[in-house]
Amino acid sequence: IGRNGAGKTTTINLMLSLIHPTGGSIYINGNLVEFKNQDYKKVIGYVPDVPAYPKYMNAIEYLIYTCDMYEVENKMKRVLELLDFVQLKDHKKKISAYSRGMKQRLAIAAALVHDPDIIIMDEPTSALDPIGRKDVMNIILKLKGNKTIFYSTHILEDVEKVCDRIG
């Protein structure tokens, strides 16, 4: 938790080895995070604050594509389970026509395709309308207790709802 500019996203970028550290070390599940070693990422799902998608895909196509990257078996079954879990019903429409809340729910589904142990969320409710925020918070609450969630935000109300530990 921290104000804008406090380093929340930078910390996440370091955890995902998207940027190089200038000092110190990060360990995830006992594994040193190194830029050249991507194996540790197999247990991580990532939800960016502003997800980006190919404009020509719908949710099913995108999630199948994501399943392919992780070599997920029974792709269509997994995709339909996740669409139901995040309550994304209008999944045949092109993603480019989705609301911000729908895109965020799709980002959560994509982060879960390979059933990771850890979900890293970078301000997942920022810029969402009240209904979208509530929907995303409900999804996070459903994950709570089943996954380790590293949740970055500056919204204290969200922290109070979902976090067990605060840093």
Short mmCIF file of C-alpha atoms in Angstrom, two decimals:
data_model
loop_
_atom_site.label_atom_id
_atom_site.label_comp_id
_atom_site.label_asym_id
_atom_site.label_seq_id
_atom_site.Cartn_x
_atom_site.Cartn_y
_atom_site.Cartn_z
CA ILE A 1 0.00 0.00 0.00
CA GLY A 2 1.22 3.48 -0.68
CA ARG A 3 0.49 6.78 -2.32
CA ASN A 4 1.03 7.37 -6.02
CA GLY A 5 4.75 7.34 -6.76
CA ALA A 6 5.64 5.30 -3.66
CA GLY A 7 7.13 2.43 -5.71
CA LYS A 8 4.30 -0.11 -5.74
CA THR A 9 4.44 -0.77 -9.49
CA THR A 10 8.23 -0.65 -9.46
CA THR A 11 8.25 -3.38 -6.80
CA ILE A 12 5.94 -5.50 -8.94
CA ASN A 13 8.11 -4.92 -12.01
CA LEU A 14 11.11 -6.11 -9.99
CA MET A 15 9.17 -9.18 -8.78
CA LEU A 16 8.36 -10.04 -12.40
CA SER A 17 11.94 -9.26 -13.51
CA LEU A 18 10.63 -6.69 -15.97
CA ILE A 19 13.28 -4.27 -14.71
CA HIS A 20 16.72 -4.89 -13.21
CA PRO A 21 17.30 -4.11 -9.53
CA THR A 22 20.07 -1.73 -8.54
CA GLY A 23 20.57 -3.60 -5.28
CA GLY A 24 19.11 -6.23 -3.00
CA SER A 25 17.40 -9.52 -3.82
CA ILE A 26 13.86 -10.77 -4.24
CA TYR A 27 12.79 -14.34 -3.52
CA ILE A 28 9.48 -15.91 -4.51
CA ASN A 29 8.70 -19.32 -3.05
CA GLY A 30 12.34 -19.57 -2.06
CA ASN A 31 13.57 -18.92 -5.62
CA LEU A 32 15.78 -15.97 -6.41
CA VAL A 33 14.16 -13.66 -8.94
CA GLU A 34 16.63 -13.22 -11.79
CA PHE A 35 16.06 -11.53 -15.12
CA LYS A 36 17.52 -14.44 -17.09
CA ASN A 37 15.64 -17.17 -15.18
CA GLN A 38 11.94 -17.25 -15.94
CA ASP A 39 11.09 -20.60 -14.29
CA TYR A 40 9.87 -18.99 -11.07
CA LYS A 41 7.10 -17.25 -13.07
CA LYS A 42 5.30 -20.56 -13.62
CA VAL A 43 3.68 -20.18 -10.18
CA ILE A 44 2.67 -16.54 -10.73
CA GLY A 45 -0.38 -14.95 -12.33
CA TYR A 46 -0.21 -11.22 -13.05
CA VAL A 47 -3.04 -8.69 -13.31
CA PRO A 48 -1.78 -5.32 -14.57
CA ASP A 49 -3.52 -2.07 -13.68
CA VAL A 50 -4.28 -1.40 -17.35
CA PRO A 51 -4.41 -4.66 -19.30
CA ALA A 52 -3.79 -4.54 -23.05
CA TYR A 53 -5.34 -6.98 -25.51
CA PRO A 54 -5.32 -7.69 -29.24
CA LYS A 55 -8.29 -5.73 -30.64
CA TYR A 56 -9.41 -8.51 -32.97
CA MET A 57 -9.91 -11.22 -30.29
CA ASN A 58 -12.84 -12.08 -28.08
CA ALA A 59 -12.45 -13.40 -24.52
CA ILE A 60 -12.52 -17.07 -25.50
CA GLU A 61 -9.88 -16.59 -28.20
CA TYR A 62 -7.66 -14.62 -25.84
CA LEU A 63 -7.92 -17.14 -23.02
CA ILE A 64 -7.20 -20.05 -25.40
CA TYR A 65 -4.14 -18.12 -26.59
CA THR A 66 -3.09 -17.67 -22.96
CA CYS A 67 -3.69 -21.36 -22.24
CA ASP A 68 -1.42 -22.21 -25.19
CA MET A 69 1.40 -20.17 -23.66
CA TYR A 70 1.15 -22.19 -20.45
CA GLU A 71 0.47 -25.51 -22.20
CA VAL A 72 -2.82 -25.94 -20.32
CA GLU A 73 -4.68 -29.17 -21.06
CA ASN A 74 -8.44 -29.21 -21.69
CA LYS A 75 -8.25 -25.57 -22.79
CA MET A 76 -11.91 -24.99 -23.62
CA LYS A 77 -13.06 -26.51 -20.33
CA ARG A 78 -10.62 -24.30 -18.41
CA VAL A 79 -11.61 -21.19 -20.39
CA LEU A 80 -15.33 -21.72 -19.73
CA GLU A 81 -14.67 -22.34 -16.02
CA LEU A 82 -12.72 -19.10 -15.76
CA LEU A 83 -15.27 -17.05 -17.70
CA ASP A 84 -17.90 -18.32 -15.27
CA PHE A 85 -15.66 -17.64 -12.26
CA VAL A 86 -15.07 -14.00 -13.25
CA GLN A 87 -18.68 -13.67 -14.47
CA LEU A 88 -17.75 -12.50 -17.95
CA LYS A 89 -20.87 -13.43 -19.86
CA ASP A 90 -20.51 -11.37 -23.02
CA HIS A 91 -17.44 -13.31 -24.11
CA LYS A 92 -18.17 -13.48 -27.84
CA LYS A 93 -17.94 -9.71 -28.30
CA LYS A 94 -14.55 -8.31 -29.35
CA ILE A 95 -12.42 -7.26 -26.38
CA SER A 96 -11.98 -3.79 -27.91
CA ALA A 97 -15.68 -3.18 -27.17
CA TYR A 98 -15.40 -4.22 -23.50
CA SER A 99 -15.80 -1.83 -20.62
CA ARG A 100 -12.84 -1.28 -18.28
CA GLY A 101 -14.44 -3.60 -15.72
CA MET A 102 -14.90 -6.37 -18.29
CA LYS A 103 -11.27 -6.03 -19.34
CA GLN A 104 -10.18 -6.28 -15.72
CA ARG A 105 -12.24 -9.44 -15.18
CA LEU A 106 -10.66 -10.91 -18.32
CA ALA A 107 -7.19 -10.00 -16.98
CA ILE A 108 -7.97 -11.92 -13.78
CA ALA A 109 -9.15 -14.92 -15.80
CA ALA A 110 -5.96 -14.81 -17.90
CA ALA A 111 -3.84 -14.65 -14.74
CA LEU A 112 -5.56 -17.80 -13.47
CA VAL A 113 -5.39 -20.02 -16.60
CA HIS A 114 -2.40 -22.03 -15.34
CA ASP A 115 -3.71 -22.23 -11.75
CA PRO A 116 -0.81 -20.30 -10.19
CA ASP A 117 -0.06 -20.28 -6.47
CA ILE A 118 0.53 -16.52 -6.43
CA ILE A 119 -1.52 -13.75 -8.03
CA ILE A 120 0.14 -10.35 -8.34
CA MET A 121 -2.38 -7.55 -8.80
CA ASP A 122 -1.29 -4.02 -9.61
CA GLU A 123 -4.11 -1.66 -8.60
CA PRO A 124 -6.84 -3.87 -10.11
CA THR A 125 -9.69 -1.52 -9.15
CA SER A 126 -8.14 1.78 -10.20
CA ALA A 127 -10.28 3.78 -12.63
CA LEU A 128 -13.22 1.37 -12.34
CA ASP A 129 -16.74 2.62 -11.73
CA PRO A 130 -18.37 1.59 -8.41
CA ILE A 131 -20.07 -1.49 -9.91
CA GLY A 132 -16.85 -2.60 -11.64
CA ARG A 133 -14.89 -2.14 -8.40
CA LYS A 134 -17.43 -4.19 -6.49
CA ASP A 135 -17.33 -6.98 -9.11
CA VAL A 136 -13.52 -7.15 -9.09
CA MET A 137 -13.40 -7.05 -5.27
CA ASN A 138 -15.88 -9.95 -5.14
CA ILE A 139 -13.65 -12.00 -7.46
CA ILE A 140 -10.65 -11.26 -5.26
CA LEU A 141 -12.60 -12.29 -2.17
CA LYS A 142 -13.43 -15.62 -3.88
CA LEU A 143 -9.69 -16.18 -4.45
CA LYS A 144 -8.78 -15.27 -0.89
CA GLY A 145 -7.69 -18.30 1.10
CA ASN A 146 -6.98 -20.32 -2.06
CA LYS A 147 -4.16 -18.24 -3.53
CA THR A 148 -1.50 -15.92 -2.22
CA ILE A 149 -2.50 -12.50 -3.49
CA PHE A 150 0.04 -9.70 -3.69
CA TYR A 151 -2.28 -6.72 -3.97
CA SER A 152 -1.00 -3.23 -4.77
CA THR A 153 -3.26 -0.23 -4.15
CA HIS A 154 -3.61 3.16 -2.56
CA ILE A 155 -7.33 2.64 -1.83
CA LEU A 156 -7.63 1.96 1.90
CA GLU A 157 -11.21 0.68 1.61
CA ASP A 158 -10.00 -2.13 -0.70
CA VAL A 159 -7.16 -3.01 1.66
CA GLU A 160 -9.58 -3.33 4.56
CA LYS A 161 -11.79 -5.70 2.55
CA VAL A 162 -9.22 -8.15 1.21
CA CYS A 163 -5.85 -7.93 2.94
CA ASP A 164 -4.63 -10.03 5.86
CA ARG A 165 -1.19 -8.40 5.96
CA ILE A 166 -0.14 -4.93 4.90
CA GLY A 167 3.25 -3.58 3.86
#
